[in-house]
GROMACS .gro file of N, CA and C in nm:
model
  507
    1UNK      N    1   0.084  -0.117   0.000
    1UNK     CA    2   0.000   0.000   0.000
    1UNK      C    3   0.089   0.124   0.000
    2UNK      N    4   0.028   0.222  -0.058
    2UNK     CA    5   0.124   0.340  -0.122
    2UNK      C    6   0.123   0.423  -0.011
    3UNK      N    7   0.185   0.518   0.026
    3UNK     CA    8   0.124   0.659   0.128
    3UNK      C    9   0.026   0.704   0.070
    4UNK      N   10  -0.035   0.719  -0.074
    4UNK     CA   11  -0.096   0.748  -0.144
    4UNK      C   12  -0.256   0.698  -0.100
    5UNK      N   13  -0.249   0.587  -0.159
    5UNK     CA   14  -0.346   0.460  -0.118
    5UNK      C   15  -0.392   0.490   0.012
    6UNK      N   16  -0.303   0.504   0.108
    6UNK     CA   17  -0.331   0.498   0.268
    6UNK      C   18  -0.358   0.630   0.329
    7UNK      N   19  -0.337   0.759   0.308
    7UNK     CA   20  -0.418   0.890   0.358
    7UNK      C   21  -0.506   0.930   0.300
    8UNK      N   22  -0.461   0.977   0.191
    8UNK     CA   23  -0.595   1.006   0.083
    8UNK      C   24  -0.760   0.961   0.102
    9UNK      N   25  -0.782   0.838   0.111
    9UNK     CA   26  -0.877   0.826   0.121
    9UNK      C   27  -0.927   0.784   0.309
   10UNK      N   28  -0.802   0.812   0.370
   10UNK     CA   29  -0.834   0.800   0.528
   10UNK      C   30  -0.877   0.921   0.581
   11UNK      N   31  -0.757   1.024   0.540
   11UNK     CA   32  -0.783   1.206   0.561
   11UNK      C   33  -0.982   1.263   0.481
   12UNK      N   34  -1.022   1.175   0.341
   12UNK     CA   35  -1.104   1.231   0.310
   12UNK      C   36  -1.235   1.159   0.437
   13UNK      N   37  -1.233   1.035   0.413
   13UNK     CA   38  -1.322   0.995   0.507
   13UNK      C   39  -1.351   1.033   0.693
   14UNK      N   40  -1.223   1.065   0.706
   14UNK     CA   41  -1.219   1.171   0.848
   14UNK      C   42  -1.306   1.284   0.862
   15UNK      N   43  -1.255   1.375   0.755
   15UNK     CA   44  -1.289   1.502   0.734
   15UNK      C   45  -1.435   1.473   0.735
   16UNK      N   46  -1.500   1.419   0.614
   16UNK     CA   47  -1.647   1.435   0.615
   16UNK      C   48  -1.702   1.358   0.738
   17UNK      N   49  -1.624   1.282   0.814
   17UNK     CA   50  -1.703   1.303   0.971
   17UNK      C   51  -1.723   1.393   1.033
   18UNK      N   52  -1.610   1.452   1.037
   18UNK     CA   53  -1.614   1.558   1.135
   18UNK      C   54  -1.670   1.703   1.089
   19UNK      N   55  -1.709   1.661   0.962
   19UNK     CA   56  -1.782   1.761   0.867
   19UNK      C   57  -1.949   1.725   0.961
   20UNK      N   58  -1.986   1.610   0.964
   20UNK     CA   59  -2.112   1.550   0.982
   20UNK      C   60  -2.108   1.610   1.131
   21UNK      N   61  -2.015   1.570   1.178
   21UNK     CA   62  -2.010   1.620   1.346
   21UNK      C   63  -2.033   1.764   1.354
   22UNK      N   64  -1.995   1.858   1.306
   22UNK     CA   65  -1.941   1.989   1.306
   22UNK      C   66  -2.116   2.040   1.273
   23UNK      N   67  -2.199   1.978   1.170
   23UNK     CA   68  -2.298   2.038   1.128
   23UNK      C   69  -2.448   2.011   1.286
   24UNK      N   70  -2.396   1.914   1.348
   24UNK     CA   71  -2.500   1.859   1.494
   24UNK      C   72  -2.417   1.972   1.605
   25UNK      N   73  -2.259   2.009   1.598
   25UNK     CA   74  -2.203   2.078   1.693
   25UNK      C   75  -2.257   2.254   1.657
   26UNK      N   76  -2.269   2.269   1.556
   26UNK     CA   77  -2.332   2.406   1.518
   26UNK      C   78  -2.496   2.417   1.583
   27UNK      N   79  -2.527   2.352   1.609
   27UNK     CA   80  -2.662   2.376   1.645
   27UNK      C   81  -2.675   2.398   1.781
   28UNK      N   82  -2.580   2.350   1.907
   28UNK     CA   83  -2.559   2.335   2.026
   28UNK      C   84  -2.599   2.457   2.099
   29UNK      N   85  -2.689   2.435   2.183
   29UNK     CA   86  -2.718   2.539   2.303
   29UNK      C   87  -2.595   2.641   2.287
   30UNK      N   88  -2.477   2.615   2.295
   30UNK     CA   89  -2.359   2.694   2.329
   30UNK      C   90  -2.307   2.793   2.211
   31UNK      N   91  -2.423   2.730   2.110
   31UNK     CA   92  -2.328   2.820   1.971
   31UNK      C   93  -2.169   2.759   1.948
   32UNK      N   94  -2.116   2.861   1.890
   32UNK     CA   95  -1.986   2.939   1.855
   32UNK      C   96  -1.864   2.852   2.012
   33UNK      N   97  -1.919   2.953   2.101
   33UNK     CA   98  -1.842   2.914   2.224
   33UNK      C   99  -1.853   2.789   2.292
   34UNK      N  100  -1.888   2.698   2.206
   34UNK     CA  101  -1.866   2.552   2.208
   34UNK      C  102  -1.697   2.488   2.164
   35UNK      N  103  -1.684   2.598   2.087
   35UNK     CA  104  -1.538   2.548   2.040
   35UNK      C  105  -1.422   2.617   2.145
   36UNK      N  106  -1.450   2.672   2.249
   36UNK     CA  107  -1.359   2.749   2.360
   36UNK      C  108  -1.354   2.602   2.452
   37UNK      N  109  -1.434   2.483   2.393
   37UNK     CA  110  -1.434   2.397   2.533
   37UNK      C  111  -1.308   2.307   2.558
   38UNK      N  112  -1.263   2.242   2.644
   38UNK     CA  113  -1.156   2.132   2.627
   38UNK      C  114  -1.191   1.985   2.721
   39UNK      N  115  -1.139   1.899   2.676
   39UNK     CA  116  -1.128   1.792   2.788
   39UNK      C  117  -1.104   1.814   2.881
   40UNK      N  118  -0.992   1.865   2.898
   40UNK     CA  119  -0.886   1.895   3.030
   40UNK      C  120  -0.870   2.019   3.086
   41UNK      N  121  -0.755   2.066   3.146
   41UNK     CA  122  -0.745   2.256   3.168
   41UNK      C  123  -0.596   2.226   3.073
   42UNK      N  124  -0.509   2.107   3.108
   42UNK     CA  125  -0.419   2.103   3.006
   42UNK      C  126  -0.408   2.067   2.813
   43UNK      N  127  -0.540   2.081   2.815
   43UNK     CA  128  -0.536   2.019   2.654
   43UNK      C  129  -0.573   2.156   2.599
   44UNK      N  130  -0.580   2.134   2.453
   44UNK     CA  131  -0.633   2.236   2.388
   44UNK      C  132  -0.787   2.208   2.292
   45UNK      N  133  -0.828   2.328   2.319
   45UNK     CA  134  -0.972   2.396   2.281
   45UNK      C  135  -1.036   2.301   2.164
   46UNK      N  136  -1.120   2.297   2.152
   46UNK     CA  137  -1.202   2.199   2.014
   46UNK      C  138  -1.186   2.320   1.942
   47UNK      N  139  -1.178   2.425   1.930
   47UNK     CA  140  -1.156   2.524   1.803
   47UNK      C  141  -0.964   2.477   1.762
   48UNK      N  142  -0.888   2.426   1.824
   48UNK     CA  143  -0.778   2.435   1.826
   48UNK      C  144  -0.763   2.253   1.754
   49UNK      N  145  -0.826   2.191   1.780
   49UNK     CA  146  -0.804   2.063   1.723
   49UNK      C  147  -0.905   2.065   1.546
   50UNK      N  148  -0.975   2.186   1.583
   50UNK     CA  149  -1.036   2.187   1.423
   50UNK      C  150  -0.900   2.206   1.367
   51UNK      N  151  -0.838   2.323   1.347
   51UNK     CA  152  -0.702   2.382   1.318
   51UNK      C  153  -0.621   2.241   1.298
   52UNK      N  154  -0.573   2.182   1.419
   52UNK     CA  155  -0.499   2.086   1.344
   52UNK      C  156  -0.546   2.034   1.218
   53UNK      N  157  -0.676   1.926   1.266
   53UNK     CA  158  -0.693   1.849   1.129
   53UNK      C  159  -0.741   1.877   1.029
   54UNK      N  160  -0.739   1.999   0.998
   54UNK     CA  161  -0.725   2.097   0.861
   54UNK      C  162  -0.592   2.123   0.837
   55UNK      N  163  -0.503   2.083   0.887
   55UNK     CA  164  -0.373   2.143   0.879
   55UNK      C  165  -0.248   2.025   0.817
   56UNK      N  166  -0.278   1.916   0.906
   56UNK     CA  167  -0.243   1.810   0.926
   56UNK      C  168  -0.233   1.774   0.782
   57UNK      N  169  -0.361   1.749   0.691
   57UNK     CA  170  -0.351   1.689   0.511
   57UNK      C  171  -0.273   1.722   0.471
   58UNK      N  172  -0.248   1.882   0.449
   58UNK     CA  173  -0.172   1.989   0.382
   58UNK      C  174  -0.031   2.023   0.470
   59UNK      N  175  -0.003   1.942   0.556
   59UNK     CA  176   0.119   1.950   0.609
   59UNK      C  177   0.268   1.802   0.544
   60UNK      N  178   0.116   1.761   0.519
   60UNK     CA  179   0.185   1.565   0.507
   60UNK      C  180   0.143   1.582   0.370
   61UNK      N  181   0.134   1.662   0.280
   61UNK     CA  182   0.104   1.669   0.156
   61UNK      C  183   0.225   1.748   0.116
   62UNK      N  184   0.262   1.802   0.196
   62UNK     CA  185   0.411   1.901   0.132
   62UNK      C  186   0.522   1.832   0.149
   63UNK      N  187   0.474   1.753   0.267
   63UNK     CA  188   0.634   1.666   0.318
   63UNK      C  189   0.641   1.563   0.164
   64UNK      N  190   0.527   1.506   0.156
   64UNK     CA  191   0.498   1.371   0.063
   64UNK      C  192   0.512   1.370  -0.078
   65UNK      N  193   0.448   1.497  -0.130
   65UNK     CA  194   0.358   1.509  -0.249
   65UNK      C  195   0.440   1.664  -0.299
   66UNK      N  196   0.509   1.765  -0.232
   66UNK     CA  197   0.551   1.859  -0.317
   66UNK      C  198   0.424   2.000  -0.299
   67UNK      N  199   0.299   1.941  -0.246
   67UNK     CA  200   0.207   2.030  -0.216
   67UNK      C  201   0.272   2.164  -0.163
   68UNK      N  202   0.243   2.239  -0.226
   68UNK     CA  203   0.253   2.446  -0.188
   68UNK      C  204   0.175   2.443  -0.059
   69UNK      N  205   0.194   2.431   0.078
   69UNK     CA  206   0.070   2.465   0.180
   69UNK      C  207   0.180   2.509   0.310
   70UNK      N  208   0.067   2.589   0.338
   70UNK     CA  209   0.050   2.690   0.468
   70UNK      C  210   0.000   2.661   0.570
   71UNK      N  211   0.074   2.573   0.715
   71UNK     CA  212  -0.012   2.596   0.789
   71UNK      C  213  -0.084   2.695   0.855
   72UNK      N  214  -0.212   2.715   0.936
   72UNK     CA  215  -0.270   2.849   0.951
   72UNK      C  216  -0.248   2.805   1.059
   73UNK      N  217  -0.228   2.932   1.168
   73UNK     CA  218  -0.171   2.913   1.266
   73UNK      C  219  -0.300   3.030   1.388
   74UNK      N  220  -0.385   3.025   1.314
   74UNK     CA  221  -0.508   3.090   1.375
   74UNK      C  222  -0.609   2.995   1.412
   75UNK      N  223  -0.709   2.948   1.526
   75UNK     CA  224  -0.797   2.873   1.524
   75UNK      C  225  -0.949   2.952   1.459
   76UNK      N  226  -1.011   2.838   1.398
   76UNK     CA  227  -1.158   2.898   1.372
   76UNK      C  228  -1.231   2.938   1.456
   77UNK      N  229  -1.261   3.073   1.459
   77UNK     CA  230  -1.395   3.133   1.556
   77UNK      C  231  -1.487   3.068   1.534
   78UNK      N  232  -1.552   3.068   1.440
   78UNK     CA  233  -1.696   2.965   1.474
   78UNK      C  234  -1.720   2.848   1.386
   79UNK      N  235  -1.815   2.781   1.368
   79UNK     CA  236  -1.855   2.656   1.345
   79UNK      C  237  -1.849   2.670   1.174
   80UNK      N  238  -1.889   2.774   1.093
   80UNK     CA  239  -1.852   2.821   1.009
   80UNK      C  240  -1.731   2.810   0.909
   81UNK      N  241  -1.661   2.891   0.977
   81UNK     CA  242  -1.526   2.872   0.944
   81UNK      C  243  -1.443   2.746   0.949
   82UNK      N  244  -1.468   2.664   1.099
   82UNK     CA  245  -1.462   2.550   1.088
   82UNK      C  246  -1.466   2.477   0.947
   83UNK      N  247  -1.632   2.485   0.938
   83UNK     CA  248  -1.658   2.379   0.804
   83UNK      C  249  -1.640   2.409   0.662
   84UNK      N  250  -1.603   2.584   0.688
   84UNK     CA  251  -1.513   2.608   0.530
   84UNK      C  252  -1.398   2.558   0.526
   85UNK      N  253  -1.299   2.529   0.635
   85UNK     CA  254  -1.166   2.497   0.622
   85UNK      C  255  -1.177   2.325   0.616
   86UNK      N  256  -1.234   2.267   0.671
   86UNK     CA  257  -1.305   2.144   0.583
   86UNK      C  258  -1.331   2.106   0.515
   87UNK      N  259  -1.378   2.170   0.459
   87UNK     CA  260  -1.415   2.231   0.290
   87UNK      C  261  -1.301   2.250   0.210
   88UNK      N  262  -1.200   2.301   0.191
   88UNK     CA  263  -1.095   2.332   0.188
   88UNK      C  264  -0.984   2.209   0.156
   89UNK      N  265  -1.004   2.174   0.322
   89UNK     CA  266  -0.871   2.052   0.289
   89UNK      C  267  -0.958   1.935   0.235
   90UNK      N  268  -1.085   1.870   0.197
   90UNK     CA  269  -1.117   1.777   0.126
   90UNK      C  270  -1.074   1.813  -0.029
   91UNK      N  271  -1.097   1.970  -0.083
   91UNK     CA  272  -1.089   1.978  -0.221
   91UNK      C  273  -0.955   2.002  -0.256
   92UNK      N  274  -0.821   2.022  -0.167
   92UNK     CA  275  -0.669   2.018  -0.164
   92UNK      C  276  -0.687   1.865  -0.201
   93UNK      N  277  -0.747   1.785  -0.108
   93UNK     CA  278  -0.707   1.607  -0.151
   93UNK      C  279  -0.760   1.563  -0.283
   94UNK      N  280  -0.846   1.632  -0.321
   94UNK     CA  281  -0.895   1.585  -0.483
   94UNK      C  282  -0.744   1.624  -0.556
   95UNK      N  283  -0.686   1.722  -0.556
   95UNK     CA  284  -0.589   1.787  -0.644
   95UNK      C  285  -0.469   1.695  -0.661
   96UNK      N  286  -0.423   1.590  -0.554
   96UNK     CA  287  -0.335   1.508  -0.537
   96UNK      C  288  -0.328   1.401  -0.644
   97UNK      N  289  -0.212   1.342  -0.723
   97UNK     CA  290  -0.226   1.230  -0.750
   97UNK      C  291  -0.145   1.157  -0.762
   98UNK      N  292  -0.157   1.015  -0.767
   98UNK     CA  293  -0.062   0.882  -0.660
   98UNK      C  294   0.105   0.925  -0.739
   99UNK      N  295   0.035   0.978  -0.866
   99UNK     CA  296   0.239   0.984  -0.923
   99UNK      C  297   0.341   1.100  -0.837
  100UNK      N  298   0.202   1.173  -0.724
  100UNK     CA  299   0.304   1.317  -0.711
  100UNK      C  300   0.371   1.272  -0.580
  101UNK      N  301   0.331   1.170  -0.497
  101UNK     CA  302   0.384   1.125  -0.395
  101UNK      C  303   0.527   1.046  -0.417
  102UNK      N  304   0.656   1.089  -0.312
  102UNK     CA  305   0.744   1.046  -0.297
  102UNK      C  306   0.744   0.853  -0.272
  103UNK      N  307   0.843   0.805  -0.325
  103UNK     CA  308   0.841   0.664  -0.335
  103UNK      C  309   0.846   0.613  -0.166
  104UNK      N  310   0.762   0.534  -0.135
  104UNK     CA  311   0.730   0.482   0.005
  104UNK      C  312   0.842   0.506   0.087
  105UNK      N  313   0.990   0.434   0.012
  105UNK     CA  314   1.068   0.415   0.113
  105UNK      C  315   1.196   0.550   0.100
  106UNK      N  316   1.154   0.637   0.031
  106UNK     CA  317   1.231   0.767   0.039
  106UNK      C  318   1.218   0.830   0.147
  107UNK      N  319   1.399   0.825   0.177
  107UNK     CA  320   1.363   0.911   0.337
  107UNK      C  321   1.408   1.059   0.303
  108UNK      N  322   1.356   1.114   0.430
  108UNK     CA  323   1.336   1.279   0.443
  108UNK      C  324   1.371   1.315   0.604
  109UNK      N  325   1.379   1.452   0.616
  109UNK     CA  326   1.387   1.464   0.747
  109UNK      C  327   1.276   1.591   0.778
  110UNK      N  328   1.196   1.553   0.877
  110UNK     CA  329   1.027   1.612   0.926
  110UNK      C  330   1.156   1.676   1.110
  111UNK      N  331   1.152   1.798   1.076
  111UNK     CA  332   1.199   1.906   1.196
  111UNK      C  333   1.040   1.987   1.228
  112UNK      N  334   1.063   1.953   1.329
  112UNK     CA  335   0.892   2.040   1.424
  112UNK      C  336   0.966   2.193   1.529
  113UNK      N  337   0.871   2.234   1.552
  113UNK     CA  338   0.919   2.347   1.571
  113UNK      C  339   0.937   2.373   1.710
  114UNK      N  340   0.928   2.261   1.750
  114UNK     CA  341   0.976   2.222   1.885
  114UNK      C  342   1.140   2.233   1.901
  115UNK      N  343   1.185   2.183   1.795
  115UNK     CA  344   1.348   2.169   1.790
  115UNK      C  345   1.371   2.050   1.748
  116UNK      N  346   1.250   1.947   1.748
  116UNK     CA  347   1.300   1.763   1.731
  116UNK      C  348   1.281   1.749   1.584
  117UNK      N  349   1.396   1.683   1.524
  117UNK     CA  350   1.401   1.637   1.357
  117UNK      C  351   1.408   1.504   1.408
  118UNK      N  352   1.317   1.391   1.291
  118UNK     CA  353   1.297   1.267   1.292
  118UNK      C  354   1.338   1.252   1.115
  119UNK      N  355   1.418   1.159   1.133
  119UNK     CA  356   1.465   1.083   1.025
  119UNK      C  357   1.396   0.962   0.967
  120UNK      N  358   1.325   0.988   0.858
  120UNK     CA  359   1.174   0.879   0.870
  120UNK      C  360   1.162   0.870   0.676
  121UNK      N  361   1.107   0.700   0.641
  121UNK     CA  362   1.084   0.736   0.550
  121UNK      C  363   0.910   0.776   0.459
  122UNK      N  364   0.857   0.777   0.374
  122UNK     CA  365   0.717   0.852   0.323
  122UNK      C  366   0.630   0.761   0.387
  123UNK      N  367   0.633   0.586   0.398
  123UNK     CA  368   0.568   0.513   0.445
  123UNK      C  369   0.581   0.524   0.632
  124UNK      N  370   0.658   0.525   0.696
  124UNK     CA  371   0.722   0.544   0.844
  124UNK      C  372   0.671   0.716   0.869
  125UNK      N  373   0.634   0.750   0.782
  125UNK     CA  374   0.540   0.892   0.821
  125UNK      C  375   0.400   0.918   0.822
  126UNK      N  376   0.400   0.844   0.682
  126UNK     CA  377   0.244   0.792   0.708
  126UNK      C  378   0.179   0.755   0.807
  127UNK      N  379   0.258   0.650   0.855
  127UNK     CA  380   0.158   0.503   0.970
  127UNK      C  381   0.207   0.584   1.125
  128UNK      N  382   0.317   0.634   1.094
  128UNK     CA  383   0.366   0.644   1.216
  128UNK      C  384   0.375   0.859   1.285
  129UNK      N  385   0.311   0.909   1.187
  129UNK     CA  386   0.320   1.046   1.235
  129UNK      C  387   0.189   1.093   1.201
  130UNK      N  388   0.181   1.098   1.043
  130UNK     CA  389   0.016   1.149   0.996
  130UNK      C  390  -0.105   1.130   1.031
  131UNK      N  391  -0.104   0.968   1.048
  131UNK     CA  392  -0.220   0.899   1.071
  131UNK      C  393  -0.232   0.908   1.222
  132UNK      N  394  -0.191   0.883   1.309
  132UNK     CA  395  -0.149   0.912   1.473
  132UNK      C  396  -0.224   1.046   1.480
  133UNK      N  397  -0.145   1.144   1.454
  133UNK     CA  398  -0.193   1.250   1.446
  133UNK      C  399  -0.324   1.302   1.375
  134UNK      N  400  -0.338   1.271   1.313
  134UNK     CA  401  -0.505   1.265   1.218
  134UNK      C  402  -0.607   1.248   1.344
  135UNK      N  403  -0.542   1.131   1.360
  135UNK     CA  404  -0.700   1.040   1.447
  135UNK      C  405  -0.729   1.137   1.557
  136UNK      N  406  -0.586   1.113   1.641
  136UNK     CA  407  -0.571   1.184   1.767
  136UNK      C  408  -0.654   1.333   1.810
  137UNK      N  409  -0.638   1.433   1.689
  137UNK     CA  410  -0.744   1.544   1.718
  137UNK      C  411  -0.897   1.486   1.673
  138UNK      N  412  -0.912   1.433   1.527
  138UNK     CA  413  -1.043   1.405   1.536
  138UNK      C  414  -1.090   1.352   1.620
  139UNK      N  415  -1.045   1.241   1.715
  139UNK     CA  416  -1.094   1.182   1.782
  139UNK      C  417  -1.129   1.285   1.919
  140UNK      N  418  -1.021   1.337   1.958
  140UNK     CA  419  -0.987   1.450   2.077
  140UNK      C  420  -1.163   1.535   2.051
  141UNK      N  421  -1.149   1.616   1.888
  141UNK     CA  422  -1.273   1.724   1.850
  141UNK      C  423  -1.419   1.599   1.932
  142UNK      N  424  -1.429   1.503   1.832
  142UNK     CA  425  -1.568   1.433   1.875
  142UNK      C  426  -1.525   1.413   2.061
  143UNK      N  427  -1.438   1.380   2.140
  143UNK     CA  428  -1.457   1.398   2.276
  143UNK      C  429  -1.535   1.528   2.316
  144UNK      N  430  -1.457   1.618   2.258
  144UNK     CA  431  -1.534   1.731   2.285
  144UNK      C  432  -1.672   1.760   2.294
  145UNK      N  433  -1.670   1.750   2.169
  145UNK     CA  434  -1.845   1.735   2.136
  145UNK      C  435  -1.914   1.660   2.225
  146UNK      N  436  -1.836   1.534   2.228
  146UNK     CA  437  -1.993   1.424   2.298
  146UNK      C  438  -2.003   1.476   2.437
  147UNK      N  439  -1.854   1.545   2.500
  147UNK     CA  440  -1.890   1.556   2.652
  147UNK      C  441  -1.958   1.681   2.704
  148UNK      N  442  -1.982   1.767   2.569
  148UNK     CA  443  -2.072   1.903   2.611
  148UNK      C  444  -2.200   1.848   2.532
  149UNK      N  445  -2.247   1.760   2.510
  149UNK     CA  446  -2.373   1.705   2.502
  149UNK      C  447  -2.429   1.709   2.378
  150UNK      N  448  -2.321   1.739   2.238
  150UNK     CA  449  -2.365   1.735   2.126
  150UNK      C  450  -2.429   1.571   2.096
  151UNK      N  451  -2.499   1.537   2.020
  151UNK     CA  452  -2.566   1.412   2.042
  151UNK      C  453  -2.522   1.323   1.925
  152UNK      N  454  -2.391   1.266   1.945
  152UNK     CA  455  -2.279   1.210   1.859
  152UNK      C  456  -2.269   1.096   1.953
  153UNK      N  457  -2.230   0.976   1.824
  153UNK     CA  458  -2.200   0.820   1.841
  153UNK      C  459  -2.106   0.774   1.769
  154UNK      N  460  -2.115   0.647   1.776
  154UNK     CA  461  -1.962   0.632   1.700
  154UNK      C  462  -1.971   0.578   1.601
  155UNK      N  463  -2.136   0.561   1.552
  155UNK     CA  464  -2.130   0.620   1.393
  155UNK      C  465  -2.088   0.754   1.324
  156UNK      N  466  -2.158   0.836   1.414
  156UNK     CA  467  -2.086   0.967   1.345
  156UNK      C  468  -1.924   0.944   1.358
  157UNK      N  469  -1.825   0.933   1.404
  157UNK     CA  470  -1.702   0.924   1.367
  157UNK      C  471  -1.625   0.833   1.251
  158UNK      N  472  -1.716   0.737   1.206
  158UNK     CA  473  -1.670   0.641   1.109
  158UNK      C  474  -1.836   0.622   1.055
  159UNK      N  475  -1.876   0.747   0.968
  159UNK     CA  476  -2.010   0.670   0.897
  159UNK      C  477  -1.965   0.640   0.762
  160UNK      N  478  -1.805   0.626   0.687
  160UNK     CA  479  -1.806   0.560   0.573
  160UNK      C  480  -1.795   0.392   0.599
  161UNK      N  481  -1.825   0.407   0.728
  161UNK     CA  482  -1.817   0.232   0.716
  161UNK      C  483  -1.953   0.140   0.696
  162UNK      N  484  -2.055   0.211   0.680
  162UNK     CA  485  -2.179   0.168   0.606
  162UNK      C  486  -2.145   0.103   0.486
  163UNK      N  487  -2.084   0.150   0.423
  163UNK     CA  488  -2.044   0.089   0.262
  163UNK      C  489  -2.024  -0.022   0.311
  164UNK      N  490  -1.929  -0.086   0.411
  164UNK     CA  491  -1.923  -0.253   0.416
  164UNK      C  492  -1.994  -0.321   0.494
  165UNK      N  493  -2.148  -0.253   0.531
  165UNK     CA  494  -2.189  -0.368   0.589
  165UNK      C  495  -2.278  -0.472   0.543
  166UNK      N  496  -2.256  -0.583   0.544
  166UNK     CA  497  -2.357  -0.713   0.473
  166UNK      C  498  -2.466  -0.676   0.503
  167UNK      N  499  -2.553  -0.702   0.412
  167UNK     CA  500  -2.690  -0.781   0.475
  167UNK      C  501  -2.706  -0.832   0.520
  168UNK      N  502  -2.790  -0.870   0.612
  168UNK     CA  503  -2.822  -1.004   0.693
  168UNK      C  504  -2.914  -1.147   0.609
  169UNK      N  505  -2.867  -1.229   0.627
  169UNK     CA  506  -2.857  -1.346   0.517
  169UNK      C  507  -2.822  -1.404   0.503
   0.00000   0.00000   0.00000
């Protein structure tokens, strides 16, 4: 399986969850200032984990693929903006294609702005940085949501998995 093969269609199927989520979190008693909320006092804000995984495609698309992108380093004020920048990084992933991605086992070096460089190759970034990271806020955003009482299940976090389910028979 390519890096290609393996985000592309993981990053798109994310997104339009949290697209699905985002449209039940807009409606919330709380509005807007639903996204000021957090798990913890040490974590960061559900407006702040939108930001990542809008960021995240188009970060692992430049490392991978040669992609021109910017991370934004502003969180979305409201639910809105949110789901334009959603909007956004699904139609960046249409633009991609499997020839523009670096060969699996080409290594690179990914420096964070922390100070730490990891020596990794396109596949060992994939499984082991992108995808980690992908899940980790989406998953983090829907905590959010479900624990201020947006009315989310864990279909909404994986509803492309309808496509495989049998009939009964």
């Amino acid at each position: 399986m390519t890096p290609h093969d393996l985000l592309i269609p993981t990053w798109r199927n994310m997104l339009r969850a949290l697209s699905g989520m985002t449209d039940k979190a807009s409606t919330h008693d709380k509005g807007d200032a639903l996204l000021a909320e957090k798990l913890a006092d040490d974590m960061l804000p559900l407006s702040t984990q939108y930001r990542f995984v809008t960021n995240l495609p188009g970060e692992g698309l430049a490392r991978l693929a040669g992609l021109d992108f910017t991370s934004r380093d502003e969180d979305p004020a409201t639910f809105a903006e949110a789901k334009a920048r959603i909007g956004e990084s699904l139609e960046m992933l249409e633009k991609v294609q499997p020839d523009d991605f670096l060969d699996a086992g080409a290594k690179f070096d990914m420096t964070l702005p922390i100070g730490m460089t990891f020596h990794l190759s396109a596949q060992e970034y994939a499984r082991d940085w992108a995808l980690p990271n992908f899940y980790f806020h989406t998953s983090t955003a829907y905590a959010i949501m479900r624990m201020n009482g947006v009315n989310l299940g864990k279909a909404d976090l994986v509803p492309h998995m309808g496509a495989y389910v049998k009939p009964a028979g």
